PDB file of C-alpha atoms and ligand atoms in Angstrom:
ATOM      1  CA  MET G  27      -7.800   0.154 -10.715  1.00  0.00           C
ATOM      2  CA  SER G  28      -8.846  -3.470 -10.492  1.00  0.00           C
ATOM      3  CA  ASN G  29      -7.195  -6.578  -9.067  1.00  0.00           C
ATOM      4  CA  LEU G  30      -7.008  -8.515 -12.285  1.00  0.00           C
ATOM      5  CA  ASP G  31      -5.543 -11.753 -10.863  1.00  0.00           C
ATOM      6  CA  LEU G  32      -7.523 -14.745 -12.322  1.00  0.00           C
ATOM      7  CA  ARG G  33      -7.219 -16.651  -9.080  1.00  0.00           C
ATOM      8  CA  PRO G  34      -6.955 -13.857  -6.558  1.00  0.00           C
ATOM      9  CA  ALA G  35      -6.259 -15.283  -3.099  1.00  0.00           C
ATOM     10  CA  PRO G  36      -8.425 -13.926  -0.287  1.00  0.00           C
ATOM     11  CA  THR G  37      -6.497 -11.730   2.225  1.00  0.00           C
ATOM     12  CA  LEU G  38      -7.439 -11.534   5.868  1.00  0.00           C
ATOM     13  CA  CYS G  39      -6.411  -8.353   7.358  1.00  0.00           C
ATOM     14  CA  GLY G  40      -6.920  -5.866  10.127  1.00  0.00           C
ATOM     15  CA  GLY G  41      -6.538  -6.068  13.942  1.00  0.00           C
ATOM     16  CA  ARG G  42      -3.568  -5.161  15.974  1.00  0.00           C
ATOM     17  CA  ALA G  43      -1.637  -8.423  15.749  1.00  0.00           C
ATOM     18  CA  ASP G  44       0.355  -7.387  12.707  1.00  0.00           C
ATOM     19  CA  VAL G  45       1.059  -3.779  13.943  1.00  0.00           C
ATOM     20  CA  THR G  46       4.603  -2.960  15.037  1.00  0.00           C
ATOM     21  CA  ALA G  47       4.210  -0.605  18.170  1.00  0.00           C
ATOM     22  CA  ARG G  48       7.764   0.740  17.967  1.00  0.00           C
ATOM     23  CA  PRO G  49       9.684   2.351  15.105  1.00  0.00           C
ATOM     24  CA  VAL G  50      11.143  -0.186  12.465  1.00  0.00           C
ATOM     25  CA  ARG G  51      12.551  -0.241   9.070  1.00  0.00           C
ATOM     26  CA  GLU G  52      11.158  -3.214   7.295  1.00  0.00           C
ATOM     27  CA  LEU G  53      11.760  -3.091   3.469  1.00  0.00           C
ATOM     28  CA  LEU G  54       9.047  -4.930   1.528  1.00  0.00           C
ATOM     29  CA  PRO G  55       9.619  -5.840  -2.011  1.00  0.00           C
ATOM     30  CA  GLY G  56       6.929  -5.232  -4.549  1.00  0.00           C
ATOM     31  CA  LYS G  57       5.403  -8.047  -6.914  1.00  0.00           C
ATOM     32  CA  GLN G  58       5.145  -7.441 -10.621  1.00  0.00           C
ATOM     33  CA  VAL G  59       1.521  -7.881 -11.601  1.00  0.00           C
ATOM     34  CA  PRO G  60       0.002  -7.636 -15.117  1.00  0.00           C
ATOM     35  CA  LEU G  61      -2.757  -5.168 -15.422  1.00  0.00           C
ATOM     36  CA  GLY G  62      -4.706  -5.551 -18.586  1.00  0.00           C
ATOM     37  CA  GLU G  63      -2.723  -6.105 -21.829  1.00  0.00           C
ATOM     38  CA  SER G  64      -0.294  -3.442 -21.661  1.00  0.00           C
ATOM     39  CA  THR G  65       0.420  -2.243 -18.041  1.00  0.00           C
ATOM     40  CA  VAL G  66       2.529  -3.978 -15.447  1.00  0.00           C
ATOM     41  CA  VAL G  67       2.294  -2.719 -11.861  1.00  0.00           C
ATOM     42  CA  ARG G  68       4.309  -3.186  -8.771  1.00  0.00           C
ATOM     43  CA  ARG G  69       1.956  -4.437  -6.040  1.00  0.00           C
ATOM     44  CA  LEU G  70       3.227  -3.301  -2.624  1.00  0.00           C
ATOM     45  CA  LEU G  71       0.173  -4.038  -0.501  1.00  0.00           C
ATOM     46  CA  PRO G  72      -1.070  -6.593   0.490  1.00  0.00           C
ATOM     47  CA  ASN G  73       2.343  -8.211   0.779  1.00  0.00           C
ATOM     48  CA  LEU G  74       3.540 -11.537   2.157  1.00  0.00           C
ATOM     49  CA  GLY G  75       4.874  -9.663   5.117  1.00  0.00           C
ATOM     50  CA  ARG G  76       2.230  -7.065   5.707  1.00  0.00           C
ATOM     51  CA  ARG G  77      -1.393  -6.527   4.701  1.00  0.00           C
ATOM     52  CA  MET G  78      -2.226  -2.897   5.758  1.00  0.00           C
ATOM     53  CA  VAL G  79      -0.729   0.304   7.013  1.00  0.00           C
ATOM     54  CA  GLY G  80      -3.391   2.286   8.970  1.00  0.00           C
ATOM     55  CA  ALA G  81      -6.506   1.801   6.824  1.00  0.00           C
ATOM     56  CA  TRP G  82      -4.385   1.537   3.647  1.00  0.00           C
ATOM     57  CA  CYS G  83      -5.071  -2.017   2.247  1.00  0.00           C
ATOM     58  CA  PHE G  84      -3.978  -2.098  -1.350  1.00  0.00           C
ATOM     59  CA  VAL G  85      -1.056  -0.122  -3.049  1.00  0.00           C
ATOM     60  CA  ASP G  86      -0.165  -0.624  -6.654  1.00  0.00           C
ATOM     61  CA  ALA G  87       2.538   1.696  -8.277  1.00  0.00           C
ATOM     62  CA  TYR G  88       3.139   1.863 -12.032  1.00  0.00           C
ATOM     63  CA  GLY G  89       5.657   3.564 -14.284  1.00  0.00           C
ATOM     64  CA  PRO G  90       7.237   5.713 -15.385  1.00  0.00           C
ATOM     65  CA  ASP G  91       6.134   3.840 -18.674  1.00  0.00           C
ATOM     66  CA  ASP G  92       6.522   5.035 -22.210  1.00  0.00           C
ATOM     67  CA  ILE G  93       2.992   4.702 -23.508  1.00  0.00           C
ATOM     68  CA  ALA G  94       3.379   7.085 -26.518  1.00  0.00           C
ATOM     69  CA  GLN G  95       2.780   4.183 -28.924  1.00  0.00           C
ATOM     70  CA  GLU G  96       0.532   2.173 -26.682  1.00  0.00           C
ATOM     71  CA  PRO G  97      -3.160   2.392 -25.481  1.00  0.00           C
ATOM     72  CA  GLY G  98      -1.907   2.754 -21.882  1.00  0.00           C
ATOM     73  CA  MET G  99      -4.125   1.875 -19.013  1.00  0.00           C
ATOM     74  CA  GLN G 100      -7.240   0.122 -19.994  1.00  0.00           C
ATOM     75  CA  VAL G 101      -9.218  -1.161 -17.030  1.00  0.00           C
ATOM     76  CA  PRO G 102     -12.835  -2.205 -18.037  1.00  0.00           C
ATOM     77  CA  PRO G 103     -15.756  -1.566 -15.659  1.00  0.00           C
ATOM     78  CA  HIS G 104     -15.430  -3.512 -12.322  1.00  0.00           C
ATOM     79  CA  PRO G 105     -17.080  -3.176  -8.972  1.00  0.00           C
ATOM     80  CA  HIS G 106     -16.006  -2.146  -5.439  1.00  0.00           C
ATOM     81  CA  MET G 107     -17.425  -2.257  -1.954  1.00  0.00           C
ATOM     82  CA  GLY G 108     -16.196  -1.360   1.431  1.00  0.00           C
ATOM     83  CA  LEU G 109     -13.265   0.838   0.294  1.00  0.00           C
ATOM     84  CA  GLN G 110     -12.116   4.248  -1.163  1.00  0.00           C
ATOM     85  CA  THR G 111      -9.877   4.255  -4.181  1.00  0.00           C
ATOM     86  CA  VAL G 112      -7.051   6.941  -4.305  1.00  0.00           C
ATOM     87  CA  SER G 113      -5.724   7.864  -7.896  1.00  0.00           C
ATOM     88  CA  TRP G 114      -2.417   9.699  -7.711  1.00  0.00           C
ATOM     89  CA  LEU G 115      -0.311  10.690 -10.816  1.00  0.00           C
ATOM     90  CA  HIS G 116       3.046  11.975 -11.420  1.00  0.00           C
ATOM     91  CA  ALA G 117       2.837  12.018 -15.082  1.00  0.00           C
ATOM     92  CA  GLY G 118       0.192  11.193 -17.572  1.00  0.00           C
ATOM     93  CA  GLU G 119      -3.564  11.174 -17.157  1.00  0.00           C
ATOM     94  CA  VAL G 120      -6.352   8.786 -16.327  1.00  0.00           C
ATOM     95  CA  LEU G 121     -10.019   8.927 -17.504  1.00  0.00           C
ATOM     96  CA  HIS G 122     -12.277   7.857 -14.752  1.00  0.00           C
ATOM     97  CA  ARG G 123     -15.907   6.789 -15.541  1.00  0.00           C
ATOM     98  CA  ASP G 124     -18.241   5.419 -12.794  1.00  0.00           C
ATOM     99  CA  SER G 125     -21.664   4.165 -12.233  1.00  0.00           C
ATOM    100  CA  LEU G 126     -22.722   7.446 -10.735  1.00  0.00           C
ATOM    101  CA  GLY G 127     -22.198   9.056 -14.265  1.00  0.00           C
ATOM    102  CA  SER G 128     -18.902  10.763 -13.248  1.00  0.00           C
ATOM    103  CA  LEU G 129     -16.585  11.448 -16.122  1.00  0.00           C
ATOM    104  CA  GLN G 130     -13.223  12.886 -14.944  1.00  0.00           C
ATOM    105  CA  THR G 131      -9.575  13.170 -16.407  1.00  0.00           C
ATOM    106  CA  ILE G 132      -7.271  12.865 -13.367  1.00  0.00           C
ATOM    107  CA  ARG G 133      -3.997  14.809 -13.883  1.00  0.00           C
ATOM    108  CA  PRO G 134      -0.671  14.819 -11.920  1.00  0.00           C
ATOM    109  CA  ARG G 135      -0.939  15.921  -8.400  1.00  0.00           C
ATOM    110  CA  GLU G 136      -4.759  15.906  -8.538  1.00  0.00           C
ATOM    111  CA  LEU G 137      -6.766  13.607  -6.080  1.00  0.00           C
ATOM    112  CA  GLY G 138      -9.129  11.247  -7.667  1.00  0.00           C
ATOM    113  CA  LEU G 139     -11.145   9.854  -4.522  1.00  0.00           C
ATOM    114  CA  MET G 140     -13.905   7.290  -5.083  1.00  0.00           C
ATOM    115  CA  THR G 141     -15.896   5.949  -2.015  1.00  0.00           C
ATOM    116  CA  SER G 142     -17.449   2.907  -2.938  1.00  0.00           C
ATOM    117  CA  GLY G 143     -19.621   2.561   0.281  1.00  0.00           C
ATOM    118  CA  ARG G 144     -21.826  -0.391  -0.237  1.00  0.00           C
ATOM    119  CA  ALA G 145     -21.499  -0.518  -4.076  1.00  0.00           C
ATOM    120  CA  ILE G 146     -19.996   1.199  -7.095  1.00  0.00           C
ATOM    121  CA  SER G 147     -18.466   0.417 -10.503  1.00  0.00           C
ATOM    122  CA  HIS G 148     -15.912   2.195 -12.550  1.00  0.00           C
ATOM    123  CA  SER G 149     -13.444   1.971 -15.298  1.00  0.00           C
ATOM    124  CA  GLU G 150     -10.000   3.599 -15.880  1.00  0.00           C
ATOM    125  CA  GLU G 151      -8.228   4.360 -19.108  1.00  0.00           C
ATOM    126  CA  SER G 152      -5.608   6.408 -20.739  1.00  0.00           C
ATOM    127  CA  PRO G 153      -7.506   8.872 -22.964  1.00  0.00           C
ATOM    128  CA  ARG G 154      -6.987   8.134 -26.643  1.00  0.00           C
ATOM    129  CA  GLU G 155      -4.855  11.264 -26.895  1.00  0.00           C
ATOM    130  CA  HIS G 156      -2.436  11.033 -23.985  1.00  0.00           C
ATOM    131  CA  ALA G 157       0.928  12.136 -22.617  1.00  0.00           C
ATOM    132  CA  PRO G 158       3.775   9.913 -23.543  1.00  0.00           C
ATOM    133  CA  ILE G 159       4.742   8.829 -19.917  1.00  0.00           C
ATOM    134  CA  LEU G 160       2.397   7.238 -17.486  1.00  0.00           C
ATOM    135  CA  HIS G 161       3.591   7.238 -13.749  1.00  0.00           C
ATOM    136  CA  GLY G 162       1.474   6.973 -10.648  1.00  0.00           C
ATOM    137  CA  ALA G 163      -0.073   4.935  -7.936  1.00  0.00           C
ATOM    138  CA  GLN G 164      -3.543   3.532  -7.153  1.00  0.00           C
ATOM    139  CA  LEU G 165      -4.347   2.746  -3.596  1.00  0.00           C
ATOM    140  CA  TRP G 166      -7.231   1.608  -1.469  1.00  0.00           C
ATOM    141  CA  VAL G 167      -8.447   2.531   1.880  1.00  0.00           C
ATOM    142  CA  ALA G 168     -10.599   0.242   3.994  1.00  0.00           C
ATOM    143  CA  LEU G 169     -13.838   1.875   5.291  1.00  0.00           C
ATOM    144  CA  PRO G 170     -14.635   1.117   8.917  1.00  0.00           C
ATOM    145  CA  ASP G 171     -17.821  -0.694   9.933  1.00  0.00           C
ATOM    146  CA  GLY G 172     -19.753   2.456  10.608  1.00  0.00           C
ATOM    147  CA  HIS G 173     -19.184   3.841   7.040  1.00  0.00           C
ATOM    148  CA  ARG G 174     -18.837   0.931   4.789  1.00  0.00           C
ATOM    149  CA  HIS G 175     -22.554   1.155   3.680  1.00  0.00           C
ATOM    150  CA  VAL G 176     -22.660   4.618   2.888  1.00  0.00           C
ATOM    151  CA  GLU G 177     -23.889   5.750  -0.557  1.00  0.00           C
ATOM    152  CA  PRO G 178     -21.151   5.896  -3.161  1.00  0.00           C
ATOM    153  CA  THR G 179     -19.497   9.277  -4.061  1.00  0.00           C
ATOM    154  CA  TRP G 180     -16.800  10.482  -6.276  1.00  0.00           C
ATOM    155  CA  GLU G 181     -14.503  13.472  -5.451  1.00  0.00           C
ATOM    156  CA  HIS G 182     -12.058  15.295  -7.627  1.00  0.00           C
ATOM    157  CA  HIS G 183      -9.703  17.672  -5.759  1.00  0.00           C
ATOM    158  CA  PRO G 184      -7.236  19.513  -8.076  1.00  0.00           C
ATOM    159  CA  GLU G 185      -6.146  21.868  -5.364  1.00  0.00           C
ATOM    160  CA  LEU G 186      -4.505  20.180  -2.241  1.00  0.00           C
ATOM    161  CA  PRO G 187      -2.686  21.715   0.766  1.00  0.00           C
ATOM    162  CA  GLU G 188       1.190  22.016   0.465  1.00  0.00           C
ATOM    163  CA  ILE G 189       3.622  22.149   3.346  1.00  0.00           C
ATOM    164  CA  ALA G 190       6.987  23.793   2.808  1.00  0.00           C
ATOM    165  CA  GLY G 191       9.080  21.931   5.345  1.00  0.00           C
ATOM    166  CA  GLY G 192      12.256  23.954   4.804  1.00  0.00           C
ATOM    167  CA  HIS G 193      15.696  22.333   4.006  1.00  0.00           C
ATOM    168  CA  GLY G 194      14.231  21.160   0.552  1.00  0.00           C
ATOM    169  CA  LEU G 195      11.179  19.412   1.710  1.00  0.00           C
ATOM    170  CA  ARG G 196       7.799  19.962   0.353  1.00  0.00           C
ATOM    171  CA  ALA G 197       4.786  17.856   0.945  1.00  0.00           C
ATOM    172  CA  THR G 198       1.319  17.719  -0.607  1.00  0.00           C
ATOM    173  CA  VAL G 199      -1.356  16.254   1.500  1.00  0.00           C
ATOM    174  CA  ILE G 200      -3.457  13.836  -0.472  1.00  0.00           C
ATOM    175  CA  LEU G 201      -5.715  12.300   2.110  1.00  0.00           C
ATOM    176  CA  GLY G 202      -5.991  13.079   5.952  1.00  0.00           C
ATOM    177  CA  GLU G 203      -3.713  15.414   7.890  1.00  0.00           C
ATOM    178  CA  LEU G 204      -0.017  16.133   8.065  1.00  0.00           C
ATOM    179  CA  ASP G 205       1.735  18.662  10.172  1.00  0.00           C
ATOM    180  CA  GLY G 206      -1.630  20.682  10.656  1.00  0.00           C
ATOM    181  CA  ALA G 207      -2.515  20.636   6.800  1.00  0.00           C
ATOM    182  CA  ALA G 208      -5.675  18.682   5.940  1.00  0.00           C
ATOM    183  CA  SER G 209      -6.820  17.381   2.559  1.00  0.00           C
ATOM    184  CA  PRO G 210     -10.219  18.333   1.463  1.00  0.00           C
ATOM    185  CA  GLY G 211     -10.766  14.657   0.542  1.00  0.00           C
ATOM    186  CA  THR G 212     -13.259  12.805   2.745  1.00  0.00           C
ATOM    187  CA  ALA G 213     -11.546  10.395   5.153  1.00  0.00           C
ATOM    188  CA  PHE G 214     -13.318   8.004   7.517  1.00  0.00           C
ATOM    189  CA  THR G 215     -10.372   7.019   9.871  1.00  0.00           C
ATOM    190  CA  PRO G 216      -7.368   8.866  11.224  1.00  0.00           C
ATOM    191  CA  ILE G 217      -5.135   8.544   8.185  1.00  0.00           C
ATOM    192  CA  VAL G 218      -2.557  10.440   6.064  1.00  0.00           C
ATOM    193  CA  GLY G 219      -1.367  10.041   2.536  1.00  0.00           C
ATOM    194  CA  ALA G 220       1.093  12.670   1.340  1.00  0.00           C
ATOM    195  CA  ASP G 221       3.438  13.110  -1.668  1.00  0.00           C
ATOM    196  CA  ILE G 222       6.759  14.289  -0.381  1.00  0.00           C
ATOM    197  CA  THR G 223       9.541  15.922  -2.568  1.00  0.00           C
ATOM    198  CA  LEU G 224      13.061  16.206  -1.446  1.00  0.00           C
ATOM    199  CA  ALA G 225      15.393  18.569  -3.357  1.00  0.00           C
ATOM    200  CA  ALA G 226      18.879  17.258  -3.819  1.00  0.00           C
ATOM    201  CA  GLY G 227      20.724  18.108  -0.524  1.00  0.00           C
ATOM    202  CA  THR G 228      17.610  17.892   1.744  1.00  0.00           C
ATOM    203  CA  ASP G 229      18.278  17.061   5.283  1.00  0.00           C
ATOM    204  CA  ALA G 230      14.987  17.528   7.191  1.00  0.00           C
ATOM    205  CA  ARG G 231      12.797  16.024   9.891  1.00  0.00           C
ATOM    206  CA  LEU G 232       9.129  15.712   9.170  1.00  0.00           C
ATOM    207  CA  PRO G 233       6.748  15.890  12.129  1.00  0.00           C
ATOM    208  CA  VAL G 234       4.501  12.645  12.487  1.00  0.00           C
ATOM    209  CA  GLN G 235       2.137  11.174  14.912  1.00  0.00           C
ATOM    210  CA  PRO G 236       3.315   8.387  17.409  1.00  0.00           C
ATOM    211  CA  ASP G 237       0.030   6.639  17.437  1.00  0.00           C
ATOM    212  CA  PHE G 238       0.199   6.239  13.484  1.00  0.00           C
ATOM    213  CA  GLU G 239       1.877   3.594  11.724  1.00  0.00           C
ATOM    214  CA  TYR G 240       3.624   4.593   8.644  1.00  0.00           C
ATOM    215  CA  ALA G 241       5.197   3.362   5.316  1.00  0.00           C
ATOM    216  CA  ALA G 242       7.102   5.019   2.562  1.00  0.00           C
ATOM    217  CA  LEU G 243       6.650   4.255  -1.233  1.00  0.00           C
ATOM    218  CA  THR G 244       9.477   5.791  -3.440  1.00  0.00           C
ATOM    219  CA  MET G 245       8.105   7.333  -6.569  1.00  0.00           C
ATOM    220  CA  SER G 246      11.464   8.763  -8.068  1.00  0.00           C
ATOM    221  CA  GLY G 247      14.982   9.464  -7.179  1.00  0.00           C
ATOM    222  CA  GLU G 248      16.588   7.989  -4.044  1.00  0.00           C
ATOM    223  CA  ALA G 249      14.981   9.258  -1.035  1.00  0.00           C
ATOM    224  CA  GLU G 250      16.699   8.300   2.319  1.00  0.00           C
ATOM    225  CA  VAL G 251      13.963   7.723   4.815  1.00  0.00           C
ATOM    226  CA  ASP G 252      15.141   7.300   8.334  1.00  0.00           C
ATOM    227  CA  GLY G 253      18.596   6.269   7.039  1.00  0.00           C
ATOM    228  CA  VAL G 254      17.350   3.697   4.543  1.00  0.00           C
ATOM    229  CA  ARG G 255      18.079   4.686   0.905  1.00  0.00           C
ATOM    230  CA  LEU G 256      14.956   3.627  -1.225  1.00  0.00           C
ATOM    231  CA  SER G 257      14.850   3.085  -5.006  1.00  0.00           C
ATOM    232  CA  PRO G 258      11.625   3.006  -6.735  1.00  0.00           C
ATOM    233  CA  GLY G 259       9.629  -0.156  -6.432  1.00  0.00           C
ATOM    234  CA  SER G 260       9.676  -1.068  -2.646  1.00  0.00           C
ATOM    235  CA  LEU G 261       7.748  -0.107   0.320  1.00  0.00           C
ATOM    236  CA  LEU G 262       9.591   0.832   3.651  1.00  0.00           C
ATOM    237  CA  TYR G 263       7.389  -0.046   6.708  1.00  0.00           C
ATOM    238  CA  LEU G 264       8.058   2.124   9.487  1.00  0.00           C
ATOM    239  CA  GLY G 265       5.855   0.975  12.496  1.00  0.00           C
ATOM    240  CA  CYS G 266       4.548   3.224  15.064  1.00  0.00           C
ATOM    241  CA  GLY G 267       6.052   5.338  17.920  1.00  0.00           C
ATOM    242  CA  ARG G 268       7.751   8.195  15.953  1.00  0.00           C
ATOM    243  CA  THR G 269       7.310  11.876  16.520  1.00  0.00           C
ATOM    244  CA  GLU G 270       9.442  12.801  13.582  1.00  0.00           C
ATOM    245  CA  LEU G 271      10.786  11.249  10.373  1.00  0.00           C
ATOM    246  CA  PRO G 272      14.439  11.907   9.306  1.00  0.00           C
ATOM    247  CA  LEU G 273      14.555  12.593   5.482  1.00  0.00           C
ATOM    248  CA  ARG G 274      17.629  13.089   3.315  1.00  0.00           C
ATOM    249  CA  ALA G 275      18.277  13.205  -0.448  1.00  0.00           C
ATOM    250  CA  ASP G 276      21.377  13.574  -2.456  1.00  0.00           C
ATOM    251  CA  VAL G 277      19.492  13.846  -5.735  1.00  0.00           C
ATOM    252  CA  ASP G 278      15.924  15.135  -6.450  1.00  0.00           C
ATOM    253  CA  SER G 279      13.512  12.544  -5.026  1.00  0.00           C
ATOM    254  CA  ALA G 280       9.852  11.992  -4.332  1.00  0.00           C
ATOM    255  CA  PHE G 281       8.098   9.336  -2.234  1.00  0.00           C
ATOM    256  CA  MET G 282       4.606   8.808  -0.970  1.00  0.00           C
ATOM    257  CA  LEU G 283       4.034   8.661   2.946  1.00  0.00           C
ATOM    258  CA  LEU G 284       1.154   6.418   3.937  1.00  0.00           C
ATOM    259  CA  GLY G 285       0.068   6.217   7.446  1.00  0.00           C
ATOM    260  CA  GLY G 286      -2.905   5.868   9.926  1.00  0.00           C
ATOM    261  CA  GLU G 287      -4.195   4.705  13.170  1.00  0.00           C
ATOM    262  CA  PRO G 288      -3.748   0.759  13.090  1.00  0.00           C
ATOM    263  CA  PHE G 289      -7.033  -0.612  11.681  1.00  0.00           C
ATOM    264  CA  GLU G 290      -8.796  -2.538  14.434  1.00  0.00           C
ATOM    265  CA  GLU G 291     -11.383  -4.446  12.675  1.00  0.00           C
ATOM    266  CA  LYS G 292     -10.844  -7.682  10.891  1.00  0.00           C
ATOM    267  CA  LEU G 293     -11.328  -7.636   7.072  1.00  0.00           C
ATOM    268  CA  VAL G 294     -11.752 -10.093   4.291  1.00  0.00           C
ATOM    269  CA  MET G 295     -10.367  -8.667   1.058  1.00  0.00           C
ATOM    270  CA  TRP G 296     -11.071 -10.569  -2.141  1.00  0.00           C
ATOM    271  CA  TRP G 297     -10.870  -9.427  -5.817  1.00  0.00           C
ATOM    272  CA  ASN G 298     -12.174  -5.896  -5.679  1.00  0.00           C
ATOM    273  CA  PHE G 299     -14.177  -6.144  -2.372  1.00  0.00           C
ATOM    274  CA  VAL G 300     -13.689  -5.490   1.129  1.00  0.00           C
ATOM    275  CA  GLY G 301     -16.090  -7.186   3.543  1.00  0.00           C
ATOM    276  CA  ARG G 302     -16.290  -8.663   6.987  1.00  0.00           C
ATOM    277  CA  SER G 303     -17.349 -12.283   6.015  1.00  0.00           C
ATOM    278  CA  GLY G 304     -16.956 -14.650   3.175  1.00  0.00           C
ATOM    279  CA  ASP G 305     -20.565 -14.793   2.763  1.00  0.00           C
ATOM    280  CA  GLU G 306     -20.864 -11.154   2.271  1.00  0.00           C
ATOM    281  CA  ILE G 307     -18.067 -11.424  -0.408  1.00  0.00           C
ATOM    282  CA  ALA G 308     -19.896 -14.281  -2.214  1.00  0.00           C
ATOM    283  CA  GLU G 309     -22.980 -12.120  -2.287  1.00  0.00           C
ATOM    284  CA  ALA G 310     -21.155  -9.299  -3.745  1.00  0.00           C
ATOM    285  CA  ARG G 311     -19.600 -11.392  -6.358  1.00  0.00           C
ATOM    286  CA  ARG G 312     -22.984 -13.062  -7.282  1.00  0.00           C
ATOM    287  CA  ALA G 313     -24.729  -9.374  -7.500  1.00  0.00           C
ATOM    288  CA  TRP G 314     -21.907  -8.107  -9.879  1.00  0.00           C
ATOM    289  CA  GLN G 315     -22.139 -11.168 -12.155  1.00  0.00           C
ATOM    290  CA  ALA G 316     -25.846 -10.835 -12.190  1.00  0.00           C
ATOM    291  CA  GLY G 317     -25.668  -7.150 -13.047  1.00  0.00           C
ATOM    292  CA  GLU G 318     -27.266  -6.142  -9.794  1.00  0.00           C
ATOM    293  CA  ARG G 319     -26.413  -3.481  -7.262  1.00  0.00           C
ATOM    294  CA  PHE G 320     -23.237  -2.081  -8.826  1.00  0.00           C
ATOM    295  CA  GLY G 321     -24.735   0.159 -11.395  1.00  0.00           C
ATOM    296  CA  THR G 322     -23.659   0.703 -14.983  1.00  0.00           C
ATOM    297  CA  VAL G 323     -20.521   2.554 -16.223  1.00  0.00           C
ATOM    298  CA  ARG G 324     -21.442   4.273 -19.583  1.00  0.00           C
ATOM    299  CA  GLY G 325     -19.081   5.054 -22.487  1.00  0.00           C
ATOM    300  CA  TYR G 326     -16.373   2.702 -21.945  1.00  0.00           C
ATOM    301  CA  ASP G 327     -15.469   0.900 -25.011  1.00  0.00           C
ATOM    302  CA  GLY G 328     -15.311  -2.764 -23.909  1.00  0.00           C
ATOM    303  CA  ALA G 329     -17.167  -5.380 -21.768  1.00  0.00           C
ATOM    304  CA  PRO G 330     -17.181  -5.225 -18.062  1.00  0.00           C
ATOM    305  CA  LEU G 331     -14.754  -7.458 -16.118  1.00  0.00           C
ATOM    306  CA  ARG G 332     -15.962 -10.822 -15.108  1.00  0.00           C
ATOM    307  CA  ALA G 333     -15.516 -11.880 -11.517  1.00  0.00           C
ATOM    308  CA  PRO G 334     -12.969 -14.686 -10.970  1.00  0.00           C
ATOM    309  CA  GLU G 335     -13.879 -17.889  -9.207  1.00  0.00           C
ATOM    310  CA  LEU G 336     -14.213 -17.904  -5.682  1.00  0.00           C
ATOM    311  CA  PRO G 337     -11.576 -19.999  -3.918  1.00  0.00           C
ATOM    312  CA  ALA G 338     -12.753 -23.569  -2.800  1.00  0.00           C
ATOM    313  CA  THR G 339     -11.925 -22.907   0.923  1.00  0.00           C
ATOM    314  CA  PRO G 340     -14.409 -20.497   2.621  1.00  0.00           C
ATOM    315  CA  LEU G 341     -13.239 -17.084   3.257  1.00  0.00           C
ATOM    316  CA  LYS G 342     -13.302 -16.455   7.140  1.00  0.00           C
ATOM    317  CA  PRO G 343     -11.880 -13.607   9.013  1.00  0.00           C
ATOM    318  CA  ARG G 344      -9.865 -14.934  11.847  1.00  0.00           C
ATOM    319  CA  GLY G 345      -6.960 -13.731  14.189  1.00  0.00           C
ATOM    320  CA  ARG G 346      -3.893 -13.555  12.017  1.00  0.00           C
ATOM    321  CA  GLU G 347      -0.484 -15.115  12.615  1.00  0.00           C
ATOM    322  CA  ARG G 348       2.820 -14.054  11.021  1.00  0.00           C
TER     323      ARG G 348
HETATM  324 MN1  LIG D 425     -10.965  -0.002  -9.292  1.00  0.00          MN
END
């Protein structure tokens, strides 16, 4: 997925200043953002109140949308650097193409994990013949300095570890580790992404790590996370310092648990790039516009995305204030 804002604001993120060391329950509203011609997504991160949760730096949730009579998702070729993209579906399918030559249909509960490293480009589309309902999330994970220049890779993991927590709780580990179960997806920082299903009547406690910060993104139903009832469309930031997370549900519910060690490095995020300085971002933009460095996506029916204009004010990472 791409940030399709015509005038995207630079986001300065990372560092400890924004991390809440103790457990909190901070409900962050999503913002409706049009994505292409027929999709509207809810952007949960970055948010006015919060930019990152661990290394998670971008969260878009979409659907459930009835696309039976629509083209569905159509995101033309666009570049990425300095991040990983995580594609996760509850319904429908997304056809991924990238500049490495990958061509993969991602289906519900399969991990599509793209490590951009120094440079990659990709497109995402609903296949011409598609399921009527599209429902999922697109997330980005910032790469740490030591790994952000790695060669780009694409991973597709249809089989992911499941945890049966008892009392109606089931968890699929998408990325990183949860309660001793580890995803096969390559992670570069201590992190977790999990899809958690609560059957009606669930009353459970999920073991978590006190040195991680966490947030919960509701996908369906009305999960009650640490006493807060979540309806789909918002993100509950939970802070750090927990050893377990109380979970309840009166109706069948599902949410994504996102967490990780607070990300220490200062980042500049602009459009589809994560860098460390304004100059680096400007150079990436120049290279994409010139058709350099990011390769070519073959087979997408349409022109690549043009980069938006850079903002007039220079992009500089700095200590952030809230
Ligand atoms: Mn993308």
